């Protein structure tokens, strides 16, 4: 069975600081990887996804993530955060197969950006 | 975002009462999911559906049942609500690979 670890539970940054949120997964086969964001009081929205190809994936709102297969990692980055990035971020993994996607979510990282 | 709605958005109920939450999607997606979100646990899968009348259990299915009579509707029923089922419930449907989430239902069991 797959699993996902997000090591940072709560991160506090000042505006314009750089962001990197860690995500490691465990699974024996090929995977699809996702980062979702949940703004306060809202539902989860897809930030970016990796299925295959270029391991550096660019998403919405200036976010990017890099898949490092040898480290089983898919860290999320943003060069300069804004107050509006305050949210909870979830890393997720599913087996790379068609049909039903058994997606496993990490426990989330709460990001607080201070103006 | 896919057109996913959930109803009700908020509900307070008493222990022992049955509760049904509704999820409606307009994307004609085959796969649909129910999750619960609790602090420190992220999202945990309750049940999922892979077609009309085809459903299966997730990791935290005890005390929950589901039904899917139409492609667009996926119902979650708490047969006899308990305080441990106080949570935020999210429905999702699956596009090509990624899942699209509804706005959530905040359920409080007193």
JSON list of C-alpha atoms in Angstrom, two decimals:
[
{"chain": "A", "resi": 1, "resn": "UNK", "atom": "CA", "xyz": [0.00, 0.00, 0.00]},
{"chain": "A", "resi": 2, "resn": "UNK", "atom": "CA", "xyz": [1.16, 3.51, -0.68]},
{"chain": "A", "resi": 3, "resn": "UNK", "atom": "CA", "xyz": [1.76, 6.16, 1.93]},
{"chain": "A", "resi": 4, "resn": "UNK", "atom": "CA", "xyz": [2.63, 9.86, 1.98]},
{"chain": "A", "resi": 5, "resn": "UNK", "atom": "CA", "xyz": [4.61, 11.85, 4.52]},
{"chain": "A", "resi": 6, "resn": "UNK", "atom": "CA", "xyz": [4.57, 15.59, 4.86]},
{"chain": "A", "resi": 7, "resn": "UNK", "atom": "CA", "xyz": [7.19, 16.53, 7.38]},
{"chain": "A", "resi": 8, "resn": "UNK", "atom": "CA", "xyz": [6.23, 20.12, 7.99]},
{"chain": "A", "resi": 9, "resn": "UNK", "atom": "CA", "xyz": [2.92, 20.45, 9.77]},
{"chain": "A", "resi": 10, "resn": "UNK", "atom": "CA", "xyz": [2.94, 24.21, 10.18]},
{"chain": "A", "resi": 11, "resn": "UNK", "atom": "CA", "xyz": [5.12, 26.71, 8.36]},
{"chain": "A", "resi": 12, "resn": "UNK", "atom": "CA", "xyz": [5.21, 30.45, 8.97]},
{"chain": "A", "resi": 13, "resn": "UNK", "atom": "CA", "xyz": [6.85, 32.73, 6.42]},
{"chain": "A", "resi": 14, "resn": "UNK", "atom": "CA", "xyz": [7.05, 36.41, 5.74]},
{"chain": "A", "resi": 15, "resn": "UNK", "atom": "CA", "xyz": [5.87, 37.74, 2.41]},
{"chain": "A", "resi": 16, "resn": "UNK", "atom": "CA", "xyz": [8.48, 37.42, -0.37]},
{"chain": "A", "resi": 17, "resn": "UNK", "atom": "CA", "xyz": [10.21, 34.52, 1.38]},
{"chain": "A", "resi": 18, "resn": "UNK", "atom": "CA", "xyz": [10.85, 31.36, -0.58]},
{"chain": "A", "resi": 19, "resn": "UNK", "atom": "CA", "xyz": [8.82, 28.25, 0.14]},
{"chain": "A", "resi": 20, "resn": "UNK", "atom": "CA", "xyz": [9.66, 24.59, 0.01]},
{"chain": "A", "resi": 21, "resn": "UNK", "atom": "CA", "xyz": [7.29, 21.99, 1.43]},
{"chain": "A", "resi": 22, "resn": "UNK", "atom": "CA", "xyz": [8.51, 18.45, 1.72]},
{"chain": "A", "resi": 23, "resn": "UNK", "atom": "CA", "xyz": [6.64, 15.38, 0.51]},
{"chain": "A", "resi": 24, "resn": "UNK", "atom": "CA", "xyz": [7.87, 11.81, 0.48]},
{"chain": "A", "resi": 25, "resn": "UNK", "atom": "CA", "xyz": [5.90, 8.82, -0.66]},
{"chain": "A", "resi": 26, "resn": "UNK", "atom": "CA", "xyz": [6.19, 5.09, -0.40]},
{"chain": "A", "resi": 27, "resn": "UNK", "atom": "CA", "xyz": [5.05, 2.84, -3.23]},
{"chain": "A", "resi": 28, "resn": "UNK", "atom": "CA", "xyz": [6.68, 0.06, -5.21]},
{"chain": "A", "resi": 29, "resn": "UNK", "atom": "CA", "xyz": [5.49, 1.00, -8.69]},
{"chain": "A", "resi": 30, "resn": "UNK", "atom": "CA", "xyz": [5.08, 4.04, -10.88]},
{"chain": "A", "resi": 31, "resn": "UNK", "atom": "CA", "xyz": [2.98, 6.79, -9.43]},
{"chain": "A", "resi": 32, "resn": "UNK", "atom": "CA", "xyz": [0.95, 9.87, -10.14]},
{"chain": "A", "resi": 33, "resn": "UNK", "atom": "CA", "xyz": [1.76, 12.72, -7.78]},
{"chain": "A", "resi": 34, "resn": "UNK", "atom": "CA", "xyz": [-0.34, 15.72, -6.84]},
{"chain": "A", "resi": 35, "resn": "UNK", "atom": "CA", "xyz": [-0.32, 18.84, -4.74]},
{"chain": "A", "resi": 36, "resn": "UNK", "atom": "CA", "xyz": [-3.65, 20.21, -3.64]},
{"chain": "A", "resi": 37, "resn": "UNK", "atom": "CA", "xyz": [-4.31, 23.48, -1.84]},
{"chain": "A", "resi": 38, "resn": "UNK", "atom": "CA", "xyz": [-7.14, 24.26, 0.54]},
{"chain": "A", "resi": 39, "resn": "UNK", "atom": "CA", "xyz": [-7.76, 27.92, 1.30]},
{"chain": "A", "resi": 40, "resn": "UNK", "atom": "CA", "xyz": [-9.50, 28.66, 4.60]},
{"chain": "A", "resi": 41, "resn": "UNK", "atom": "CA", "xyz": [-13.08, 27.44, 4.53]},
{"chain": "A", "resi": 42, "resn": "UNK", "atom": "CA", "xyz": [-12.83, 26.13, 0.99]},
{"chain": "A", "resi": 43, "resn": "UNK", "atom": "CA", "xyz": [-12.51, 22.82, -0.80]},
{"chain": "A", "resi": 44, "resn": "UNK", "atom": "CA", "xyz": [-9.34, 21.26, -2.15]},
{"chain": "A", "resi": 45, "resn": "UNK", "atom": "CA", "xyz": [-8.10, 22.55, -5.47]},
{"chain": "A", "resi": 46, "resn": "UNK", "atom": "CA", "xyz": [-5.45, 21.00, -7.66]},
{"chain": "A", "resi": 47, "resn": "UNK", "atom": "CA", "xyz": [-2.21, 23.00, -7.71]},
{"chain": "A", "resi": 48, "resn": "UNK", "atom": "CA", "xyz": [-0.19, 20.73, -9.95]},
{"chain": "A", "resi": 49, "resn": "UNK", "atom": "CA", "xyz": [0.26, 17.11, -10.96]},
{"chain": "A", "resi": 50, "resn": "UNK", "atom": "CA", "xyz": [2.93, 14.78, -12.25]},
{"chain": "A", "resi": 51, "resn": "UNK", "atom": "CA", "xyz": [2.20, 11.72, -14.37]},
{"chain": "A", "resi": 52, "resn": "UNK", "atom": "CA", "xyz": [5.31, 11.25, -16.49]},
{"chain": "A", "resi": 53, "resn": "UNK", "atom": "CA", "xyz": [7.96, 13.14, -18.45]},
{"chain": "A", "resi": 54, "resn": "UNK", "atom": "CA", "xyz": [9.71, 16.26, -17.19]},
{"chain": "A", "resi": 55, "resn": "UNK", "atom": "CA", "xyz": [10.16, 15.81, -13.43]},
{"chain": "A", "resi": 56, "resn": "UNK", "atom": "CA", "xyz": [9.88, 19.56, -12.88]},
{"chain": "A", "resi": 57, "resn": "UNK", "atom": "CA", "xyz": [6.21, 20.40, -12.94]},
{"chain": "A", "resi": 58, "resn": "UNK", "atom": "CA", "xyz": [4.79, 23.90, -13.01]},
{"chain": "A", "resi": 59, "resn": "UNK", "atom": "CA", "xyz": [1.38, 24.62, -11.59]},
{"chain": "A", "resi": 60, "resn": "UNK", "atom": "CA", "xyz": [-0.91, 27.51, -10.99]},
{"chain": "A", "resi": 61, "resn": "UNK", "atom": "CA", "xyz": [-0.06, 30.67, -9.05]},
{"chain": "A", "resi": 62, "resn": "UNK", "atom": "CA", "xyz": [3.69, 30.31, -9.53]},
{"chain": "A", "resi": 63, "resn": "UNK", "atom": "CA", "xyz": [4.05, 26.98, -7.76]},
{"chain": "A", "resi": 64, "resn": "UNK", "atom": "CA", "xyz": [6.28, 24.20, -9.01]},
{"chain": "A", "resi": 65, "resn": "UNK", "atom": "CA", "xyz": [7.29, 20.77, -7.79]},
{"chain": "A", "resi": 66, "resn": "UNK", "atom": "CA", "xyz": [10.13, 18.44, -8.59]},
{"chain": "A", "resi": 67, "resn": "UNK", "atom": "CA", "xyz": [9.79, 14.68, -8.72]},
{"chain": "A", "resi": 68, "resn": "UNK", "atom": "CA", "xyz": [13.00, 12.98, -7.59]},
{"chain": "A", "resi": 69, "resn": "UNK", "atom": "CA", "xyz": [12.43, 9.29, -8.14]},
{"chain": "A", "resi": 70, "resn": "UNK", "atom": "CA", "xyz": [15.56, 8.16, -6.30]},
{"chain": "A", "resi": 71, "resn": "UNK", "atom": "CA", "xyz": [14.41, 9.99, -3.19]},
{"chain": "A", "resi": 72, "resn": "UNK", "atom": "CA", "xyz": [10.70, 9.20, -3.53]},
{"chain": "A", "resi": 73, "resn": "UNK", "atom": "CA", "xyz": [10.11, 12.90, -3.12]},
{"chain": "A", "resi": 74, "resn": "UNK", "atom": "CA", "xyz": [7.83, 15.50, -4.68]},
{"chain": "A", "resi": 75, "resn": "UNK", "atom": "CA", "xyz": [8.59, 18.78, -2.95]},
{"chain": "A", "resi": 76, "resn": "UNK", "atom": "CA", "xyz": [6.56, 21.89, -3.60]},
{"chain": "A", "resi": 77, "resn": "UNK", "atom": "CA", "xyz": [8.31, 25.21, -4.16]},
{"chain": "A", "resi": 78, "resn": "UNK", "atom": "CA", "xyz": [7.53, 28.84, -4.74]},
{"chain": "A", "resi": 79, "resn": "UNK", "atom": "CA", "xyz": [10.23, 31.50, -5.01]},
{"chain": "A", "resi": 80, "resn": "UNK", "atom": "CA", "xyz": [8.28, 34.30, -3.36]},
{"chain": "A", "resi": 81, "resn": "UNK", "atom": "CA", "xyz": [5.14, 33.73, -1.29]},
{"chain": "A", "resi": 82, "resn": "UNK", "atom": "CA", "xyz": [2.28, 36.15, -0.90]},
{"chain": "A", "resi": 83, "resn": "UNK", "atom": "CA", "xyz": [-0.18, 36.64, 1.93]},
{"chain": "A", "resi": 84, "resn": "UNK", "atom": "CA", "xyz": [-2.83, 35.08, -0.32]},
{"chain": "A", "resi": 85, "resn": "UNK", "atom": "CA", "xyz": [-0.87, 31.80, -0.27]},
{"chain": "A", "resi": 86, "resn": "UNK", "atom": "CA", "xyz": [-1.95, 31.24, 3.32]},
{"chain": "A", "resi": 87, "resn": "UNK", "atom": "CA", "xyz": [-3.63, 27.85, 3.10]},
{"chain": "A", "resi": 88, "resn": "UNK", "atom": "CA", "xyz": [-3.20, 24.17, 3.83]},
{"chain": "A", "resi": 89, "resn": "UNK", "atom": "CA", "xyz": [-1.27, 22.14, 1.28]},
{"chain": "A", "resi": 90, "resn": "UNK", "atom": "CA", "xyz": [-1.74, 18.43, 0.69]},
{"chain": "A", "resi": 91, "resn": "UNK", "atom": "CA", "xyz": [0.55, 16.11, -1.17]},
{"chain": "A", "resi": 92, "resn": "UNK", "atom": "CA", "xyz": [-1.08, 13.03, -2.68]},
{"chain": "A", "resi": 93, "resn": "UNK", "atom": "CA", "xyz": [-0.04, 9.90, -4.55]},
{"chain": "A", "resi": 94, "resn": "UNK", "atom": "CA", "xyz": [-1.84, 7.29, -6.60]},
{"chain": "A", "resi": 95, "resn": "UNK", "atom": "CA", "xyz": [-0.65, 4.29, -8.61]},
{"chain": "A", "resi": 96, "resn": "UNK", "atom": "CA", "xyz": [-0.07, 5.17, -12.25]},
{"chain": "A", "resi": 97, "resn": "UNK", "atom": "CA", "xyz": [-2.84, 3.08, -13.72]},
{"chain": "A", "resi": 98, "resn": "UNK", "atom": "CA", "xyz": [-6.10, 3.67, -15.47]},
{"chain": "A", "resi": 99, "resn": "UNK", "atom": "CA", "xyz": [-9.49, 3.45, -13.89]},
{"chain": "A", "resi": 100, "resn": "UNK", "atom": "CA", "xyz": [-10.07, 3.84, -10.19]},
{"chain": "A", "resi": 101, "resn": "UNK", "atom": "CA", "xyz": [-7.46, 6.03, -8.58]},
{"chain": "A", "resi": 102, "resn": "UNK", "atom": "CA", "xyz": [-6.69, 5.05, -5.03]},
{"chain": "A", "resi": 103, "resn": "UNK", "atom": "CA", "xyz": [-5.33, 8.39, -3.93]},
{"chain": "A", "resi": 104, "resn": "UNK", "atom": "CA", "xyz": [-3.53, 8.60, -0.62]},
{"chain": "A", "resi": 105, "resn": "UNK", "atom": "CA", "xyz": [-3.21, 12.04, 0.92]},
{"chain": "A", "resi": 106, "resn": "UNK", "atom": "CA", "xyz": [-0.63, 13.34, 3.31]},
{"chain": "A", "resi": 107, "resn": "UNK", "atom": "CA", "xyz": [-1.75, 14.93, 6.56]},
{"chain": "A", "resi": 108, "resn": "UNK", "atom": "CA", "xyz": [-1.24, 18.42, 5.20]},
{"chain": "A", "resi": 109, "resn": "UNK", "atom": "CA", "xyz": [1.01, 21.42, 5.86]},
{"chain": "A", "resi": 110, "resn": "UNK", "atom": "CA", "xyz": [-0.52, 24.64, 7.07]},
{"chain": "A", "resi": 111, "resn": "UNK", "atom": "CA", "xyz": [1.23, 27.65, 5.60]},
{"chain": "A", "resi": 112, "resn": "UNK", "atom": "CA", "xyz": [0.82, 31.01, 7.24]},
{"chain": "A", "resi": 113, "resn": "UNK", "atom": "CA", "xyz": [2.24, 34.00, 5.37]},
{"chain": "A", "resi": 114, "resn": "UNK", "atom": "CA", "xyz": [2.75, 37.12, 7.43]},
{"chain": "A", "resi": 115, "resn": "UNK", "atom": "CA", "xyz": [2.42, 40.44, 5.62]},
{"chain": "B", "resi": 1, "resn": "UNK", "atom": "CA", "xyz": [-13.19, 22.96, -11.51]},
{"chain": "B", "resi": 2, "resn": "UNK", "atom": "CA", "xyz": [-15.71, 20.23, -12.17]},
{"chain": "B", "resi": 3, "resn": "UNK", "atom": "CA", "xyz": [-19.28, 21.09, -11.28]},
{"chain": "B", "resi": 4, "resn": "UNK", "atom": "CA", "xyz": [-19.59, 19.32, -7.94]},
{"chain": "B", "resi": 5, "resn": "UNK", "atom": "CA", "xyz": [-22.10, 20.39, -5.34]},
{"chain": "B", "resi": 6, "resn": "UNK", "atom": "CA", "xyz": [-22.79, 19.00, -1.91]},
{"chain": "B", "resi": 7, "resn": "UNK", "atom": "CA", "xyz": [-25.82, 19.32, 0.29]},
{"chain": "B", "resi": 8, "resn": "UNK", "atom": "CA", "xyz": [-26.33, 20.24, 2.99]},
{"chain": "B", "resi": 9, "resn": "UNK", "atom": "CA", "xyz": [-23.28, 22.42, 3.59]},
{"chain": "B", "resi": 10, "resn": "UNK", "atom": "CA", "xyz": [-23.74, 22.37, 7.35]},
{"chain": "B", "resi": 11, "resn": "UNK", "atom": "CA", "xyz": [-25.67, 20.01, 9.55]},
{"chain": "B", "resi": 12, "resn": "UNK", "atom": "CA", "xyz": [-26.05, 19.46, 13.27]},
{"chain": "B", "resi": 13, "resn": "UNK", "atom": "CA", "xyz": [-27.63, 16.21, 14.32]},
{"chain": "B", "resi": 14, "resn": "UNK", "atom": "CA", "xyz": [-28.06, 14.12, 17.43]},
{"chain": "B", "resi": 15, "resn": "UNK", "atom": "CA", "xyz": [-26.35, 10.87, 18.26]},
{"chain": "B", "resi": 16, "resn": "UNK", "atom": "CA", "xyz": [-28.24, 7.88, 16.95]},
{"chain": "B", "resi": 17, "resn": "UNK", "atom": "CA", "xyz": [-30.05, 9.61, 14.11]},
{"chain": "B", "resi": 18, "resn": "UNK", "atom": "CA", "xyz": [-29.51, 8.68, 10.47]},
{"chain": "B", "resi": 19, "resn": "UNK", "atom": "CA", "xyz": [-27.99, 11.31, 8.21]},
{"chain": "B", "resi": 20, "resn": "UNK", "atom": "CA", "xyz": [-27.67, 11.43, 4.43]},
{"chain": "B", "resi": 21, "resn": "UNK", "atom": "CA", "xyz": [-25.27, 13.67, 2.58]},
{"chain": "B", "resi": 22, "resn": "UNK", "atom": "CA", "xyz": [-25.66, 14.28, -1.12]},
{"chain": "B", "resi": 23, "resn": "UNK", "atom": "CA", "xyz": [-23.08, 14.84, -3.82]},
{"chain": "B", "resi": 24, "resn": "UNK", "atom": "CA", "xyz": [-23.99, 15.91, -7.33]},
{"chain": "B", "resi": 25, "resn": "UNK", "atom": "CA", "xyz": [-21.65, 16.23, -10.30]},
{"chain": "B", "resi": 26, "resn": "UNK", "atom": "CA", "xyz": [-22.31, 17.51, -13.78]},
{"chain": "B", "resi": 27, "resn": "UNK", "atom": "CA", "xyz": [-19.20, 16.16, -15.54]},
{"chain": "B", "resi": 28, "resn": "UNK", "atom": "CA", "xyz": [-20.47, 12.65, -16.23]},
{"chain": "B", "resi": 29, "resn": "UNK", "atom": "CA", "xyz": [-17.47, 11.27, -14.35]},
{"chain": "B", "resi": 30, "resn": "UNK", "atom": "CA", "xyz": [-17.54, 7.55, -13.75]},
{"chain": "B", "resi": 31, "resn": "UNK", "atom": "CA", "xyz": [-15.63, 7.50, -10.48]},
{"chain": "B", "resi": 32, "resn": "UNK", "atom": "CA", "xyz": [-16.79, 9.28, -7.34]},
{"chain": "B", "resi": 33, "resn": "UNK", "atom": "CA", "xyz": [-15.45, 9.33, -3.81]},
{"chain": "B", "resi": 34, "resn": "UNK", "atom": "CA", "xyz": [-16.41, 10.28, -0.28]},
{"chain": "B", "resi": 35, "resn": "UNK", "atom": "CA", "xyz": [-13.71, 11.46, 2.13]},
{"chain": "B", "resi": 36, "resn": "UNK", "atom": "CA", "xyz": [-13.70, 12.77, 5.64]},
{"chain": "B", "resi": 37, "resn": "UNK", "atom": "CA", "xyz": [-11.23, 15.40, 6.76]},
{"chain": "B", "resi": 38, "resn": "UNK", "atom": "CA", "xyz": [-10.06, 15.57, 10.35]},
{"chain": "B", "resi": 39, "resn": "UNK", "atom": "CA", "xyz": [-7.18, 17.55, 11.90]},
{"chain": "B", "resi": 40, "resn": "UNK", "atom": "CA", "xyz": [-3.97, 15.57, 11.82]},
{"chain": "B", "resi": 41, "resn": "UNK", "atom": "CA", "xyz": [-5.38, 12.91, 9.50]},
{"chain": "B", "resi": 42, "resn": "UNK", "atom": "CA", "xyz": [-5.64, 14.67, 6.18]},
{"chain": "B", "resi": 43, "resn": "UNK", "atom": "CA", "xyz": [-8.29, 13.14, 3.97]},
{"chain": "B", "resi": 44, "resn": "UNK", "atom": "CA", "xyz": [-9.39, 9.57, 4.48]},
{"chain": "B", "resi": 45, "resn": "UNK", "atom": "CA", "xyz": [-11.44, 7.61, 1.99]},
{"chain": "B", "resi": 46, "resn": "UNK", "atom": "CA", "xyz": [-14.80, 6.36, 3.23]},
{"chain": "B", "resi": 47, "resn": "UNK", "atom": "CA", "xyz": [-16.33, 4.80, 0.12]},
{"chain": "B", "resi": 48, "resn": "UNK", "atom": "CA", "xyz": [-15.98, 5.12, -3.59]},
{"chain": "B", "resi": 49, "resn": "UNK", "atom": "CA", "xyz": [-18.04, 4.31, -6.65]},
{"chain": "B", "resi": 50, "resn": "UNK", "atom": "CA", "xyz": [-16.90, 3.05, -10.04]},
{"chain": "B", "resi": 51, "resn": "UNK", "atom": "CA", "xyz": [-20.28, 3.29, -11.73]},
{"chain": "B", "resi": 52, "resn": "UNK", "atom": "CA", "xyz": [-24.00, 3.28, -11.18]},
{"chain": "B", "resi": 53, "resn": "UNK", "atom": "CA", "xyz": [-24.78, 0.81, -8.40]},
{"chain": "B", "resi": 54, "resn": "UNK", "atom": "CA", "xyz": [-21.10, -0.13, -8.16]},
{"chain": "B", "resi": 55, "resn": "UNK", "atom": "CA", "xyz": [-19.50, 0.89, -4.89]},
{"chain": "B", "resi": 56, "resn": "UNK", "atom": "CA", "xyz": [-16.74, -0.29, -2.59]},
{"chain": "B", "resi": 57, "resn": "UNK", "atom": "CA", "xyz": [-15.31, 0.43, 0.83]},
{"chain": "B", "resi": 58, "resn": "UNK", "atom": "CA", "xyz": [-12.45, 2.72, 1.65]},
{"chain": "B", "resi": 59, "resn": "UNK", "atom": "CA", "xyz": [-10.23, 2.77, 4.71]},
{"chain": "B", "resi": 60, "resn": "UNK", "atom": "CA", "xyz": [-12.78, 4.21, 7.18]},
{"chain": "B", "resi": 61, "resn": "UNK", "atom": "CA", "xyz": [-16.08, 2.75, 6.02]},
{"chain": "B", "resi": 62, "resn": "UNK", "atom": "CA", "xyz": [-17.49, 1.47, 9.34]},
{"chain": "B", "resi": 63, "resn": "UNK", "atom": "CA", "xyz": [-20.78, 3.18, 10.16]},
{"chain": "B", "resi": 64, "resn": "UNK", "atom": "CA", "xyz": [-21.23, 4.53, 6.64]},
{"chain": "B", "resi": 65, "resn": "UNK", "atom": "CA", "xyz": [-23.08, 3.33, 3.57]},
{"chain": "B", "resi": 66, "resn": "UNK", "atom": "CA", "xyz": [-23.35, 4.77, 0.09]},
{"chain": "B", "resi": 67, "resn": "UNK", "atom": "CA", "xyz": [-25.60, 4.54, -2.91]},
{"chain": "B", "resi": 68, "resn": "UNK", "atom": "CA", "xyz": [-25.31, 5.60, -6.52]},
{"chain": "B", "resi": 69, "resn": "UNK", "atom": "CA", "xyz": [-28.51, 5.27, -8.53]},
{"chain": "B", "resi": 70, "resn": "UNK", "atom": "CA", "xyz": [-27.48, 7.79, -11.20]},
{"chain": "B", "resi": 71, "resn": "UNK", "atom": "CA", "xyz": [-24.11, 8.77, -12.61]},
{"chain": "B", "resi": 72, "resn": "UNK", "atom": "CA", "xyz": [-24.42, 12.29, -11.25]},
{"chain": "B", "resi": 73, "resn": "UNK", "atom": "CA", "xyz": [-25.47, 11.51, -7.68]},
{"chain": "B", "resi": 74, "resn": "UNK", "atom": "CA", "xyz": [-23.54, 9.80, -4.90]},
{"chain": "B", "resi": 75, "resn": "UNK", "atom": "CA", "xyz": [-25.15, 9.62, -1.46]},
{"chain": "B", "resi": 76, "resn": "UNK", "atom": "CA", "xyz": [-23.40, 9.00, 1.84]},
{"chain": "B", "resi": 77, "resn": "UNK", "atom": "CA", "xyz": [-25.50, 7.74, 4.76]},
{"chain": "B", "resi": 78, "resn": "UNK", "atom": "CA", "xyz": [-24.51, 7.62, 8.39]},
{"chain": "B", "resi": 79, "resn": "UNK", "atom": "CA", "xyz": [-26.77, 4.86, 9.59]},
{"chain": "B", "resi": 80, "resn": "UNK", "atom": "CA", "xyz": [-26.72, 5.91, 13.25]},
{"chain": "B", "resi": 81, "resn": "UNK", "atom": "CA", "xyz": [-24.59, 9.00, 13.78]},
{"chain": "B", "resi": 82, "resn": "UNK", "atom": "CA", "xyz": [-21.98, 9.02, 16.53]},
{"chain": "B", "resi": 83, "resn": "UNK", "atom": "CA", "xyz": [-19.87, 11.84, 17.91]},
{"chain": "B", "resi": 84, "resn": "UNK", "atom": "CA", "xyz": [-16.79, 10.32, 16.27]},
{"chain": "B", "resi": 85, "resn": "UNK", "atom": "CA", "xyz": [-18.40, 11.07, 12.92]},
{"chain": "B", "resi": 86, "resn": "UNK", "atom": "CA", "xyz": [-18.25, 14.80, 13.54]},
{"chain": "B", "resi": 87, "resn": "UNK", "atom": "CA", "xyz": [-16.11, 15.90, 10.64]},
{"chain": "B", "resi": 88, "resn": "UNK", "atom": "CA", "xyz": [-15.97, 17.69, 7.34]},
{"chain": "B", "resi": 89, "resn": "UNK", "atom": "CA", "xyz": [-17.06, 15.46, 4.48]},
{"chain": "B", "resi": 90, "resn": "UNK", "atom": "CA", "xyz": [-15.83, 15.98, 0.94]},
{"chain": "B", "resi": 91, "resn": "UNK", "atom": "CA", "xyz": [-17.10, 14.41, -2.19]},
{"chain": "B", "resi": 92, "resn": "UNK", "atom": "CA", "xyz": [-14.88, 14.12, -5.25]},
{"chain": "B", "resi": 93, "resn": "UNK", "atom": "CA", "xyz": [-15.21, 12.95, -8.81]},
{"chain": "B", "resi": 94, "resn": "UNK", "atom": "CA", "xyz": [-12.38, 11.80, -11.01]},
{"chain": "B", "resi": 95, "resn": "UNK", "atom": "CA", "xyz": [-11.40, 13.30, -14.31]},
{"chain": "B", "resi": 96, "resn": "UNK", "atom": "CA", "xyz": [-8.64, 11.79, -16.45]},
{"chain": "B", "resi": 97, "resn": "UNK", "atom": "CA", "xyz": [-6.46, 11.19, -13.41]},
{"chain": "B", "resi": 98, "resn": "UNK", "atom": "CA", "xyz": [-6.99, 13.97, -10.89]},
{"chain": "B", "resi": 99, "resn": "UNK", "atom": "CA", "xyz": [-9.88, 14.31, -8.51]},
{"chain": "B", "resi": 100, "resn": "UNK", "atom": "CA", "xyz": [-12.12, 17.34, -8.28]},
{"chain": "B", "resi": 101, "resn": "UNK", "atom": "CA", "xyz": [-13.63, 18.18, -4.94]},
{"chain": "B", "resi": 102, "resn": "UNK", "atom": "CA", "xyz": [-16.93, 19.56, -3.80]},
{"chain": "B", "resi": 103, "resn": "UNK", "atom": "CA", "xyz": [-17.24, 22.39, -1.25]},
{"chain": "B", "resi": 104, "resn": "UNK", "atom": "CA", "xyz": [-17.67, 20.03, 1.71]},
{"chain": "B", "resi": 105, "resn": "UNK", "atom": "CA", "xyz": [-20.28, 19.39, 4.37]},
{"chain": "B", "resi": 106, "resn": "UNK", "atom": "CA", "xyz": [-19.52, 20.24, 7.97]},
{"chain": "B", "resi": 107, "resn": "UNK", "atom": "CA", "xyz": [-21.34, 17.69, 10.13]},
{"chain": "B", "resi": 108, "resn": "UNK", "atom": "CA", "xyz": [-21.61, 18.01, 13.89]},
{"chain": "B", "resi": 109, "resn": "UNK", "atom": "CA", "xyz": [-23.02, 15.13, 15.91]},
{"chain": "B", "resi": 110, "resn": "UNK", "atom": "CA", "xyz": [-24.08, 16.16, 19.42]}
]
